[in-house]
mmCIF file of C-alpha atoms in Angstrom:
data_model
loop_
_atom_site.group_PDB
_atom_site.id
_atom_site.type_symbol
_atom_site.label_atom_id
_atom_site.label_comp_id
_atom_site.label_asym_id
_atom_site.label_seq_id
_atom_site.Cartn_x
_atom_site.Cartn_y
_atom_site.Cartn_z
ATOM 1 C CA ALA A 1 2.210 9.463 31.514
ATOM 2 C CA TYR A 2 2.609 5.898 30.301
ATOM 3 C CA GLU A 3 1.393 2.685 31.895
ATOM 4 C CA ILE A 4 3.512 -0.460 31.662
ATOM 5 C CA CYS A 5 1.188 -3.400 31.035
ATOM 6 C CA ALA A 6 0.855 -6.659 29.124
ATOM 7 C CA CYS A 7 -2.321 -6.269 27.157
ATOM 8 C CA LEU A 8 -2.673 -5.413 23.471
ATOM 9 C CA VAL A 9 0.318 -5.749 21.172
ATOM 10 C CA GLY A 10 1.418 -4.111 17.961
ATOM 11 C CA SER A 11 4.664 -3.006 16.342
ATOM 12 C CA GLU A 12 8.008 -3.352 18.056
ATOM 13 C CA MET A 13 9.950 -0.178 18.665
ATOM 14 C CA CYS A 14 12.280 1.410 21.189
ATOM 15 C CA ILE A 15 10.998 3.340 24.176
ATOM 16 C CA ARG A 16 11.278 6.967 23.158
ATOM 17 C CA ASP A 17 8.540 9.353 24.139
ATOM 18 C CA ARG A 18 8.212 10.794 20.640
ATOM 19 C CA PHE A 19 6.955 7.452 19.333
ATOM 20 C CA PHE A 20 3.782 7.534 21.379
ATOM 21 C CA MET A 21 0.754 9.755 21.660
ATOM 22 C CA PRO A 22 -0.899 10.398 25.027
ATOM 23 C CA GLY A 23 -2.998 7.470 26.098
ATOM 24 C CA HIS A 24 -0.678 4.801 24.700
ATOM 25 C CA SER A 25 0.350 2.018 27.025
ATOM 26 C CA LEU A 26 3.367 -0.179 26.532
ATOM 27 C CA ALA A 27 4.033 -3.852 27.038
ATOM 28 C CA VAL A 28 7.747 -4.362 27.676
ATOM 29 C CA GLN A 29 8.966 -7.347 25.718
ATOM 30 C CA GLY A 30 12.661 -7.584 26.470
ATOM 31 C CA LEU A 31 16.124 -6.258 25.658
ATOM 32 C CA ALA A 32 17.183 -5.663 22.092
ATOM 33 C CA VAL A 33 20.619 -6.616 20.784
ATOM 34 C CA CYS A 34 21.215 -2.939 20.044
ATOM 35 C CA SER A 35 18.875 0.073 20.436
ATOM 36 C CA GLY A 36 18.118 -0.548 24.104
ATOM 37 C CA ILE A 37 14.792 -1.844 25.340
ATOM 38 C CA ARG A 38 12.363 -2.974 22.670
ATOM 39 C CA VAL A 39 8.657 -2.906 23.275
ATOM 40 C CA ARG A 40 5.512 -3.632 21.407
ATOM 41 C CA LEU A 41 3.216 -0.707 20.935
ATOM 42 C CA SER A 42 0.112 -1.495 22.968
ATOM 43 C CA ASP A 43 -2.281 1.266 22.083
ATOM 44 C CA GLN A 44 -5.597 0.548 23.691
ATOM 45 C CA ARG A 45 -7.077 3.399 21.623
ATOM 46 C CA MET A 46 -6.563 1.588 18.317
ATOM 47 C CA LYS A 47 -9.222 -0.757 16.963
ATOM 48 C CA ALA A 48 -6.953 -2.090 14.194
ATOM 49 C CA ARG A 49 -3.409 -1.964 12.858
ATOM 50 C CA LEU A 50 -3.786 0.155 9.730
ATOM 51 C CA LEU A 51 -0.716 -0.148 7.480
ATOM 52 C CA ALA A 52 -0.538 2.160 4.463
ATOM 53 C CA LEU A 53 1.055 1.174 1.164
ATOM 54 C CA TYR A 54 3.540 3.869 0.172
ATOM 55 C CA LEU A 55 4.758 4.707 -3.339
ATOM 56 C CA PRO A 56 8.338 6.089 -3.558
ATOM 57 C CA GLN A 57 8.096 7.363 -7.176
ATOM 58 C CA PHE A 58 8.116 11.063 -6.288
ATOM 59 C CA HIS A 59 11.712 11.799 -7.225
ATOM 60 C CA PRO A 60 13.565 11.554 -10.557
ATOM 61 C CA ILE A 61 15.745 8.577 -11.468
ATOM 62 C CA PRO A 62 17.849 7.986 -14.616
ATOM 63 C CA GLU A 63 15.626 5.137 -15.849
ATOM 64 C CA ASN A 64 12.483 7.264 -15.740
ATOM 65 C CA ASP A 65 14.349 10.100 -17.448
ATOM 66 C CA LEU A 66 15.179 7.676 -20.275
ATOM 67 C CA TRP A 67 11.678 6.206 -20.592
ATOM 68 C CA TRP A 68 9.531 9.313 -20.114
ATOM 69 C CA GLY A 69 11.716 12.383 -20.294
ATOM 70 C CA LYS A 70 13.999 14.383 -18.065
ATOM 71 C CA GLY A 71 12.671 15.047 -14.582
ATOM 72 C CA PHE A 72 9.785 12.563 -14.696
ATOM 73 C CA THR A 73 8.144 11.691 -11.371
ATOM 74 C CA GLU A 74 4.654 10.505 -10.457
ATOM 75 C CA TRP A 75 3.595 14.170 -10.441
ATOM 76 C CA THR A 76 4.168 14.237 -14.231
ATOM 77 C CA ASN A 77 1.260 11.829 -14.717
ATOM 78 C CA VAL A 78 -0.863 13.661 -12.140
ATOM 79 C CA GLY A 79 -0.282 16.959 -13.915
ATOM 80 C CA LYS A 80 -1.364 15.728 -17.362
ATOM 81 C CA ALA A 81 -4.624 14.154 -16.157
ATOM 82 C CA ARG A 82 -7.814 15.388 -17.812
ATOM 83 C CA ARG A 83 -11.514 15.336 -16.960
ATOM 84 C CA TYR A 84 -13.556 12.997 -19.203
ATOM 85 C CA PHE A 85 -17.124 13.562 -17.963
ATOM 86 C CA ARG A 86 -19.170 15.716 -15.608
ATOM 87 C CA ASN A 87 -18.609 13.934 -12.290
ATOM 88 C CA HIS A 88 -15.060 12.831 -13.071
ATOM 89 C CA TYR A 89 -12.821 14.259 -10.344
ATOM 90 C CA GLN A 90 -9.827 15.646 -12.206
ATOM 91 C CA PRO A 91 -7.453 17.360 -11.899
ATOM 92 C CA ARG A 92 -6.341 16.360 -8.424
ATOM 93 C CA VAL A 93 -4.193 18.932 -6.668
ATOM 94 C CA PRO A 94 -2.297 18.205 -3.437
ATOM 95 C CA ALA A 95 -2.939 20.522 -0.504
ATOM 96 C CA ASP A 96 -0.942 20.473 2.760
ATOM 97 C CA LEU A 97 2.116 18.592 1.458
ATOM 98 C CA GLY A 98 2.207 20.157 -2.014
ATOM 99 C CA TYR A 99 3.980 18.629 -5.020
ATOM 100 C CA TYR A 100 6.658 17.125 -2.840
ATOM 101 C CA ASP A 101 10.015 15.510 -3.600
ATOM 102 C CA LEU A 102 10.793 12.425 -1.508
ATOM 103 C CA ARG A 103 14.501 13.242 -1.510
ATOM 104 C CA VAL A 104 13.606 15.974 1.009
ATOM 105 C CA ALA A 105 13.775 14.739 4.601
ATOM 106 C CA GLU A 106 11.279 17.342 5.830
ATOM 107 C CA THR A 107 8.668 15.933 3.426
ATOM 108 C CA ARG A 108 9.133 12.407 4.726
ATOM 109 C CA GLN A 109 8.870 13.670 8.294
ATOM 110 C CA ALA A 110 5.689 15.605 7.533
ATOM 111 C CA GLN A 111 4.098 12.515 5.989
ATOM 112 C CA ALA A 112 4.946 10.397 9.017
ATOM 113 C CA ASP A 113 3.681 13.027 11.451
ATOM 114 C CA MET A 114 0.415 13.250 9.546
ATOM 115 C CA ALA A 115 -0.042 9.485 9.351
ATOM 116 C CA ARG A 116 0.622 9.046 13.077
ATOM 117 C CA GLU A 117 -1.774 11.843 13.997
ATOM 118 C CA TYR A 118 -4.663 10.188 12.180
ATOM 119 C CA GLY A 119 -4.153 6.578 13.261
ATOM 120 C CA VAL A 120 -1.942 4.959 10.603
ATOM 121 C CA GLU A 121 0.468 2.581 12.339
ATOM 122 C CA GLY A 122 3.137 2.561 9.657
ATOM 123 C CA PHE A 123 4.099 2.751 5.992
ATOM 124 C CA VAL A 124 4.644 -0.297 3.790
ATOM 125 C CA TYR A 125 7.119 0.915 1.170
ATOM 126 C CA TRP A 126 6.951 -0.580 -2.297
ATOM 127 C CA HIS A 127 10.331 -2.204 -2.839
ATOM 128 C CA TYR A 128 11.707 -2.917 -6.316
ATOM 129 C CA TRP A 129 14.254 -5.698 -6.855
ATOM 130 C CA PHE A 130 14.217 -6.932 -10.454
ATOM 131 C CA GLY A 131 16.858 -9.627 -10.051
ATOM 132 C CA ASN A 132 20.634 -9.687 -10.336
ATOM 133 C CA GLY A 133 20.842 -6.814 -7.892
ATOM 134 C CA LYS A 134 18.846 -4.365 -10.035
ATOM 135 C CA ARG A 135 16.815 -1.958 -7.918
ATOM 136 C CA LEU A 136 14.721 1.134 -8.651
ATOM 137 C CA LEU A 137 13.263 3.963 -6.541
ATOM 138 C CA GLU A 138 15.193 2.844 -3.471
ATOM 139 C CA ARG A 139 16.546 6.242 -2.437
ATOM 140 C CA PRO A 140 13.702 7.515 -0.186
ATOM 141 C CA PHE A 141 13.586 4.340 1.904
ATOM 142 C CA ASN A 142 17.376 4.038 2.023
ATOM 143 C CA GLU A 143 17.571 7.556 3.437
ATOM 144 C CA VAL A 144 14.860 6.801 6.000
ATOM 145 C CA LEU A 145 16.815 3.742 7.084
ATOM 146 C CA ALA A 146 20.240 5.399 7.154
ATOM 147 C CA SER A 147 19.149 8.596 8.908
ATOM 148 C CA GLY A 148 16.884 7.021 11.518
ATOM 149 C CA GLU A 149 14.236 9.589 10.618
ATOM 150 C CA PRO A 150 11.340 9.746 10.691
ATOM 151 C CA ASP A 151 10.835 7.656 13.821
ATOM 152 C CA PHE A 152 7.824 5.935 12.334
ATOM 153 C CA PRO A 153 7.182 2.213 11.735
ATOM 154 C CA PHE A 154 7.790 0.751 8.298
ATOM 155 C CA ALA A 155 7.836 -2.496 6.357
ATOM 156 C CA LEU A 156 8.668 -3.509 2.794
ATOM 157 C CA ALA A 157 6.496 -4.919 -0.003
ATOM 158 C CA TRP A 158 8.351 -6.511 -2.896
ATOM 159 C CA ALA A 159 6.710 -5.346 -6.149
ATOM 160 C CA ASN A 160 7.798 -8.418 -8.126
ATOM 161 C CA GLU A 161 6.370 -7.328 -11.457
ATOM 162 C CA SER A 162 7.813 -6.374 -14.828
ATOM 163 C CA TRP A 163 7.237 -2.780 -15.868
ATOM 164 C CA ARG A 164 5.511 -2.173 -19.187
ATOM 165 C CA GLY A 165 4.838 1.168 -20.828
ATOM 166 C CA PHE A 166 1.036 1.141 -20.737
ATOM 167 C CA ALA A 167 0.682 0.555 -17.010
ATOM 168 C CA HIS A 168 3.123 3.332 -16.197
ATOM 169 C CA GLY A 169 2.144 6.095 -18.580
ATOM 170 C CA ILE A 170 3.315 5.270 -22.126
ATOM 171 C CA THR A 171 0.850 4.454 -24.909
ATOM 172 C CA ASN A 172 2.644 1.262 -25.994
ATOM 173 C CA ARG A 173 2.995 -1.970 -24.031
ATOM 174 C CA ASN A 174 6.718 -2.479 -24.546
ATOM 175 C CA MET A 175 8.766 -4.026 -21.780
ATOM 176 C CA LEU A 176 10.638 -1.397 -19.790
ATOM 177 C CA ILE A 177 12.282 -3.655 -17.239
ATOM 178 C CA GLU A 178 11.662 -7.351 -16.664
ATOM 179 C CA GLN A 179 11.213 -9.008 -13.304
ATOM 180 C CA LEU A 180 13.700 -11.883 -13.092
ATOM 181 C CA TYR A 181 14.076 -14.691 -10.573
ATOM 182 C CA GLY A 182 17.802 -15.326 -10.361
ATOM 183 C CA GLY A 183 17.929 -18.310 -8.044
ATOM 184 C CA VAL A 184 19.308 -18.798 -4.554
ATOM 185 C CA GLU A 185 22.403 -16.655 -5.112
ATOM 186 C CA ASP A 186 20.297 -13.656 -6.113
ATOM 187 C CA TYR A 187 17.754 -14.277 -3.335
ATOM 188 C CA THR A 188 20.627 -14.312 -0.856
ATOM 189 C CA ALA A 189 21.948 -10.985 -2.166
ATOM 190 C CA HIS A 190 18.437 -9.583 -1.928
ATOM 191 C CA PHE A 191 18.131 -10.751 1.688
ATOM 192 C CA ARG A 192 21.452 -9.203 2.646
ATOM 193 C CA ALA A 193 20.365 -5.902 1.083
ATOM 194 C CA VAL A 194 17.256 -5.679 3.289
ATOM 195 C CA LEU A 195 18.676 -7.268 6.442
ATOM 196 C CA PRO A 196 19.610 -3.876 7.971
ATOM 197 C CA ALA A 197 15.961 -2.856 7.616
ATOM 198 C CA PHE A 198 14.742 -6.040 9.306
ATOM 199 C CA ARG A 199 17.056 -5.285 12.237
ATOM 200 C CA ASP A 200 15.883 -1.683 12.579
ATOM 201 C CA HIS A 201 13.761 -1.028 15.678
ATOM 202 C CA ARG A 202 11.124 0.699 13.513
ATOM 203 C CA TYR A 203 10.430 -2.354 11.376
ATOM 204 C CA ILE A 204 6.839 -3.619 11.682
ATOM 205 C CA THR A 205 6.526 -7.125 13.091
ATOM 206 C CA VAL A 206 3.851 -9.786 13.450
ATOM 207 C CA ASP A 207 4.371 -12.506 16.045
ATOM 208 C CA GLY A 208 7.819 -11.011 16.607
ATOM 209 C CA LYS A 209 8.828 -11.471 12.957
ATOM 210 C CA PRO A 210 9.444 -8.700 10.407
ATOM 211 C CA LEU A 211 6.531 -8.412 7.981
ATOM 212 C CA PHE A 212 7.474 -8.719 4.298
ATOM 213 C CA MET A 213 4.812 -8.571 1.606
ATOM 214 C CA ILE A 214 5.067 -10.102 -1.874
ATOM 215 C CA TYR A 215 2.962 -8.352 -4.513
ATOM 216 C CA LYS A 216 2.559 -11.357 -6.823
ATOM 217 C CA PRO A 217 3.172 -14.566 -4.875
ATOM 218 C CA LEU A 218 1.745 -16.660 -7.737
ATOM 219 C CA ALA A 219 3.782 -14.979 -10.486
ATOM 220 C CA ASP A 220 6.450 -17.667 -10.707
ATOM 221 C CA PRO A 221 7.167 -21.052 -9.049
ATOM 222 C CA GLU A 222 10.465 -19.566 -7.888
ATOM 223 C CA VAL A 223 8.569 -17.551 -5.263
ATOM 224 C CA LYS A 224 8.399 -20.728 -3.163
ATOM 225 C CA VAL A 225 12.177 -21.068 -3.411
ATOM 226 C CA PHE A 226 12.565 -17.399 -2.527
ATOM 227 C CA ILE A 227 10.454 -17.782 0.633
ATOM 228 C CA ALA A 228 12.222 -20.969 1.728
ATOM 229 C CA THR A 229 15.630 -19.364 1.144
ATOM 230 C CA TRP A 230 14.760 -16.283 3.181
ATOM 231 C CA ARG A 231 13.402 -18.367 6.058
ATOM 232 C CA GLU A 232 16.699 -20.227 6.223
ATOM 233 C CA LEU A 233 18.729 -17.018 5.983
ATOM 234 C CA ALA A 234 16.633 -15.368 8.691
ATOM 235 C CA GLU A 235 17.454 -18.192 11.106
ATOM 236 C CA LYS A 236 21.153 -18.079 10.231
ATOM 237 C CA ASN A 237 21.201 -14.316 10.859
ATOM 238 C CA GLY A 238 19.552 -14.448 14.265
ATOM 239 C CA LEU A 239 16.078 -13.306 13.273
ATOM 240 C CA PRO A 240 13.031 -15.055 14.763
ATOM 241 C CA GLY A 241 11.822 -15.588 11.191
ATOM 242 C CA ILE A 242 10.025 -13.544 8.551
ATOM 243 C CA TYR A 243 6.279 -13.034 8.388
ATOM 244 C CA PHE A 244 5.446 -13.360 4.682
ATOM 245 C CA VAL A 245 2.228 -11.780 3.422
ATOM 246 C CA GLY A 246 1.069 -12.707 -0.062
ATOM 247 C CA HIS A 247 -0.903 -10.016 -1.894
ATOM 248 C CA GLU A 248 -3.263 -10.554 -4.824
ATOM 249 C CA ASN A 249 -5.447 -8.146 -6.799
ATOM 250 C CA ALA A 250 -8.229 -10.193 -8.376
ATOM 251 C CA PRO A 251 -12.038 -10.327 -8.465
ATOM 252 C CA VAL A 252 -11.796 -13.511 -6.372
ATOM 253 C CA PRO A 253 -8.279 -13.802 -4.885
ATOM 254 C CA ASN A 254 -7.000 -17.386 -4.716
ATOM 255 C CA VAL A 255 -6.282 -17.433 -0.996
ATOM 256 C CA GLY A 256 -5.570 -21.173 -0.864
ATOM 257 C CA ALA A 257 -3.028 -21.030 -3.688
ATOM 258 C CA ILE A 258 -1.248 -18.105 -2.051
ATOM 259 C CA PHE A 259 -0.894 -20.010 1.219
ATOM 260 C CA SER A 260 0.561 -22.925 -0.760
ATOM 261 C CA THR A 261 3.616 -20.791 -1.586
ATOM 262 C CA GLY A 262 4.659 -21.045 2.054
ATOM 263 C CA GLY A 263 3.534 -17.628 3.270
ATOM 264 C CA ASP A 264 2.057 -16.803 6.659
ATOM 265 C CA ALA A 265 -0.832 -14.538 5.667
ATOM 266 C CA VAL A 266 -2.755 -13.258 2.653
ATOM 267 C CA ASN A 267 -3.715 -9.701 1.755
ATOM 268 C CA PRO A 268 -6.548 -9.874 -0.801
ATOM 269 C CA LEU A 269 -7.288 -6.779 -2.865
ATOM 270 C CA ARG A 270 -10.738 -6.988 -4.468
ATOM 271 C CA LEU A 271 -10.501 -3.702 -6.333
ATOM 272 C CA VAL A 272 -12.195 -5.325 -9.332
ATOM 273 C CA GLY A 273 -14.562 -7.543 -7.366
ATOM 274 C CA TYR A 274 -17.565 -5.754 -8.874
ATOM 275 C CA PHE A 275 -16.432 -6.865 -12.339
ATOM 276 C CA ASN A 276 -17.193 -10.453 -11.323
ATOM 277 C CA VAL A 277 -20.942 -9.911 -10.838
ATOM 278 C CA ARG A 278 -23.655 -9.651 -13.468
ATOM 279 C CA HIS A 279 -24.616 -6.032 -14.029
ATOM 280 C CA SER A 280 -28.110 -4.793 -14.741
ATOM 281 C CA PHE A 281 -29.340 -4.255 -18.306
ATOM 282 C CA PHE A 282 -29.273 -0.491 -17.793
ATOM 283 C CA GLU A 283 -25.717 -0.587 -16.452
ATOM 284 C CA ARG A 284 -24.532 -2.586 -19.436
ATOM 285 C CA GLN A 285 -26.188 -0.136 -21.814
ATOM 286 C CA ARG A 286 -24.602 2.828 -20.017
ATOM 287 C CA VAL A 287 -21.155 1.252 -20.379
ATOM 288 C CA LYS A 288 -21.717 0.667 -24.105
ATOM 289 C CA PHE A 289 -22.831 4.270 -24.561
ATOM 290 C CA ASP A 290 -19.769 5.549 -22.679
ATOM 291 C CA ARG A 291 -17.497 3.462 -24.883
ATOM 292 C CA TRP A 292 -19.180 4.879 -27.979
ATOM 293 C CA ARG A 293 -18.455 8.356 -26.596
ATOM 294 C CA LYS A 294 -14.847 7.255 -25.866
ATOM 295 C CA ILE A 295 -15.352 7.725 -22.129
ATOM 296 C CA PRO A 296 -13.272 5.474 -19.847
ATOM 297 C CA LEU A 297 -14.985 2.675 -17.963
ATOM 298 C CA ASN A 298 -16.416 4.075 -14.724
ATOM 299 C CA TYR A 299 -18.516 2.863 -11.792
ATOM 300 C CA PRO A 300 -19.652 4.608 -8.573
ATOM 301 C CA TYR A 301 -17.636 4.026 -5.414
ATOM 302 C CA GLU A 302 -20.604 2.929 -3.308
ATOM 303 C CA ARG A 303 -21.383 0.121 -5.730
ATOM 304 C CA MET A 304 -17.738 -0.945 -6.100
ATOM 305 C CA ALA A 305 -17.020 -0.844 -2.360
ATOM 306 C CA ALA A 306 -19.747 -3.415 -1.700
ATOM 307 C CA TYR A 307 -17.347 -5.985 -3.184
ATOM 308 C CA PHE A 308 -14.041 -4.804 -1.671
ATOM 309 C CA LEU A 309 -14.433 -7.052 1.393
ATOM 310 C CA ASN A 310 -15.438 -10.665 1.961
ATOM 311 C CA GLY A 311 -16.603 -11.601 5.427
ATOM 312 C CA ASP A 312 -15.926 -15.319 4.972
ATOM 313 C CA GLU A 313 -12.263 -14.693 4.138
ATOM 314 C CA ASP A 314 -11.349 -11.402 5.789
ATOM 315 C CA THR A 315 -12.399 -12.581 9.248
ATOM 316 C CA ARG A 316 -9.823 -15.395 9.104
ATOM 317 C CA GLU A 317 -6.943 -14.912 11.526
ATOM 318 C CA ASN A 318 -4.270 -14.781 8.842
ATOM 319 C CA VAL A 319 -6.146 -12.904 6.102
ATOM 320 C CA PHE A 320 -5.560 -9.142 6.202
ATOM 321 C CA PRO A 321 -8.240 -7.145 4.319
ATOM 322 C CA SER A 322 -7.597 -4.135 2.092
ATOM 323 C CA VAL A 323 -9.382 -0.787 2.211
ATOM 324 C CA ILE A 324 -9.507 1.469 -0.838
ATOM 325 C CA PRO A 325 -10.306 5.212 -0.716
ATOM 326 C CA ASN A 326 -10.647 5.751 -4.479
ATOM 327 C CA TRP A 327 -9.353 4.751 -7.920
ATOM 328 C CA ASP A 328 -8.638 6.493 -11.227
ATOM 329 C CA HIS A 329 -5.942 5.114 -13.546
ATOM 330 C CA THR A 330 -6.521 7.611 -16.361
ATOM 331 C CA PRO A 331 -3.570 9.870 -15.400
ATOM 332 C CA ARG A 332 -1.340 6.954 -16.427
ATOM 333 C CA SER A 333 -3.359 5.206 -19.114
ATOM 334 C CA GLY A 334 -5.770 7.813 -20.487
ATOM 335 C CA LYS A 335 -9.030 6.566 -22.010
ATOM 336 C CA GLU A 336 -7.934 2.959 -21.526
ATOM 337 C CA GLY A 337 -7.901 3.402 -17.767
ATOM 338 C CA TRP A 338 -10.928 2.961 -15.548
ATOM 339 C CA ILE A 339 -12.395 5.128 -12.834
ATOM 340 C CA VAL A 340 -14.248 4.876 -9.543
ATOM 341 C CA THR A 341 -16.543 7.898 -9.264
ATOM 342 C CA ASP A 342 -18.224 9.739 -6.400
ATOM 343 C CA SER A 343 -16.000 8.591 -3.562
ATOM 344 C CA THR A 344 -16.364 10.678 -0.406
ATOM 345 C CA PRO A 345 -14.710 10.552 3.022
ATOM 346 C CA GLU A 346 -18.050 9.411 4.456
ATOM 347 C CA LEU A 347 -18.346 6.453 2.073
ATOM 348 C CA PHE A 348 -14.718 5.525 2.655
ATOM 349 C CA GLY A 349 -15.318 5.726 6.403
ATOM 350 C CA LYS A 350 -18.210 3.282 6.073
ATOM 351 C CA HIS A 351 -15.994 0.893 4.086
ATOM 352 C CA LEU A 352 -13.208 1.158 6.674
ATOM 353 C CA ARG A 353 -15.701 0.612 9.512
ATOM 354 C CA GLU A 354 -16.737 -2.683 7.937
ATOM 355 C CA ALA A 355 -13.110 -3.782 7.651
ATOM 356 C CA VAL A 356 -12.420 -2.884 11.298
ATOM 357 C CA GLU A 357 -15.424 -4.941 12.326
ATOM 358 C CA MET A 358 -14.095 -7.932 10.384
ATOM 359 C CA VAL A 359 -10.743 -7.923 12.205
ATOM 360 C CA ARG A 360 -12.182 -7.181 15.657
ATOM 361 C CA GLY A 361 -12.346 -10.847 16.682
ATOM 362 C CA LYS A 362 -8.715 -11.592 15.828
ATOM 363 C CA ALA A 363 -5.730 -11.611 18.155
ATOM 364 C CA PRO A 364 -4.700 -7.957 18.585
ATOM 365 C CA GLU A 365 -1.448 -8.370 16.665
ATOM 366 C CA HIS A 366 -3.324 -9.832 13.684
ATOM 367 C CA ARG A 367 -5.889 -7.029 13.405
ATOM 368 C CA ILE A 368 -4.061 -5.774 10.324
ATOM 369 C CA ILE A 369 -5.743 -3.824 7.547
ATOM 370 C CA LEU A 370 -3.800 -2.694 4.463
ATOM 371 C CA LEU A 371 -4.661 0.767 3.180
ATOM 372 C CA LYS A 372 -4.272 1.059 -0.579
ATOM 373 C CA SER A 373 -2.805 3.589 -0.568
ATOM 374 C CA TRP A 374 -1.166 6.490 1.230
ATOM 375 C CA ASN A 375 0.017 8.343 -1.878
ATOM 376 C CA GLU A 376 -0.775 6.686 -5.249
ATOM 377 C CA TRP A 377 -1.784 10.012 -6.771
ATOM 378 C CA ALA A 378 -1.670 8.870 -10.424
ATOM 379 C CA GLU A 379 -4.128 6.094 -9.529
ATOM 380 C CA GLY A 380 -6.435 8.508 -7.686
ATOM 381 C CA ASN A 381 -5.651 6.252 -4.771
ATOM 382 C CA TYR A 382 -4.435 8.274 -1.775
ATOM 383 C CA VAL A 383 -5.465 9.747 1.572
ATOM 384 C CA GLU A 384 -3.029 12.656 1.651
ATOM 385 C CA PRO A 385 -4.847 16.018 1.638
ATOM 386 C CA ASP A 386 -6.024 17.506 -1.644
ATOM 387 C CA LEU A 387 -7.779 20.764 -2.502
ATOM 388 C CA LYS A 388 -11.230 19.194 -2.761
ATOM 389 C CA TRP A 389 -11.429 17.100 0.409
ATOM 390 C CA GLY A 390 -8.645 18.514 2.575
ATOM 391 C CA ARG A 391 -7.943 16.031 5.358
ATOM 392 C CA GLY A 392 -11.365 14.419 4.996
ATOM 393 C CA TYR A 393 -10.092 10.906 4.300
ATOM 394 C CA LEU A 394 -7.612 11.144 7.173
ATOM 395 C CA GLU A 395 -10.407 12.283 9.480
ATOM 396 C CA ALA A 396 -12.398 9.223 8.397
ATOM 397 C CA ILE A 397 -9.460 7.020 9.368
ATOM 398 C CA ARG A 398 -9.210 8.646 12.769
ATOM 399 C CA ARG A 399 -12.943 8.217 13.419
ATOM 400 C CA GLU A 400 -12.985 4.535 12.492
ATOM 401 C CA VAL A 401 -9.593 3.297 13.729
ATOM 402 C CA MET A 402 -8.998 5.273 16.914
ATOM 403 C CA ASP A 403 -11.103 4.921 20.053
ATOM 404 C CA GLU A 404 -11.504 8.553 21.050
#
């Protein structure tokens, strides 16, 4: 049974029973142009809106075949990972979902069902537009959009970054594909390409506006032009606007500079926050010894996680904190990568609990936390089940995000 009320708010979606778990209550917002009645999910059981970043690179594309060999997917990097020291968790083997292919609709449905069950509100798909209409890895999301399945909330995050070999699994640092900013004409074409997604009833909204994240809002002055152009196009196309979220991965993210681009909110990622503090003499000596032994840079999760959040910033109404279950870049970059060791579901749960507490005082619709990530397996950065922990990280999410 469902109660119609006007209390907490969340993502807009159509009234269909399969969208909601028992105990959800709905706040009717009005009539949609198409798709019937639209509502905002008002789940009084949820302490926060946990949105999971989602990598689509689990299917072959011609460009990856050219750069890395026929049939390359993210699983190729996962499969070649090696263990460098005693407590280094490698290899990582997927459990319940297996070595999946995102061209398979049943896989995408299983992911969505799992995420919903454990308290994830929706997926934020990495979206690649390199300028002049060039896109990569768009097939999984395009099929989700065209098919209407799974019935699970989503948003897009523009990964506005050039691809170089080292970061993606090649030993050199040659440019693979460059991120270009093609001016208003290209930004308009980009907007038109994603407009059907913005109009989809599953699209995640904040203050009634579709959420769109920009990975590097400070990468180029043209980002300001991009944002201004899209705001104008949104109005012309009958949208209430666009809710821009600027992301930055830095020891001390420049929140003020990101807001100056014209965005609505900031998502700081302090993955390397620990690198900004002075380490003890013994820690510095350990790192030197590891380098002498040709062991990748590594630090324990509990120590790193102490710097993932910042109470002064993350409690602000329009700053959305990030939570990080783990990290290991060595499957892509070998000995030049760096590793977070000794992560456990319990330690991740503690980290998530702190983030939930930081957003508790915000308006319900702004209690957003970004999970990095749902499925970045070649970064050791995922919550999908593996053979070691099973659904442990998902259980931690359910304990900390859902009011049982």
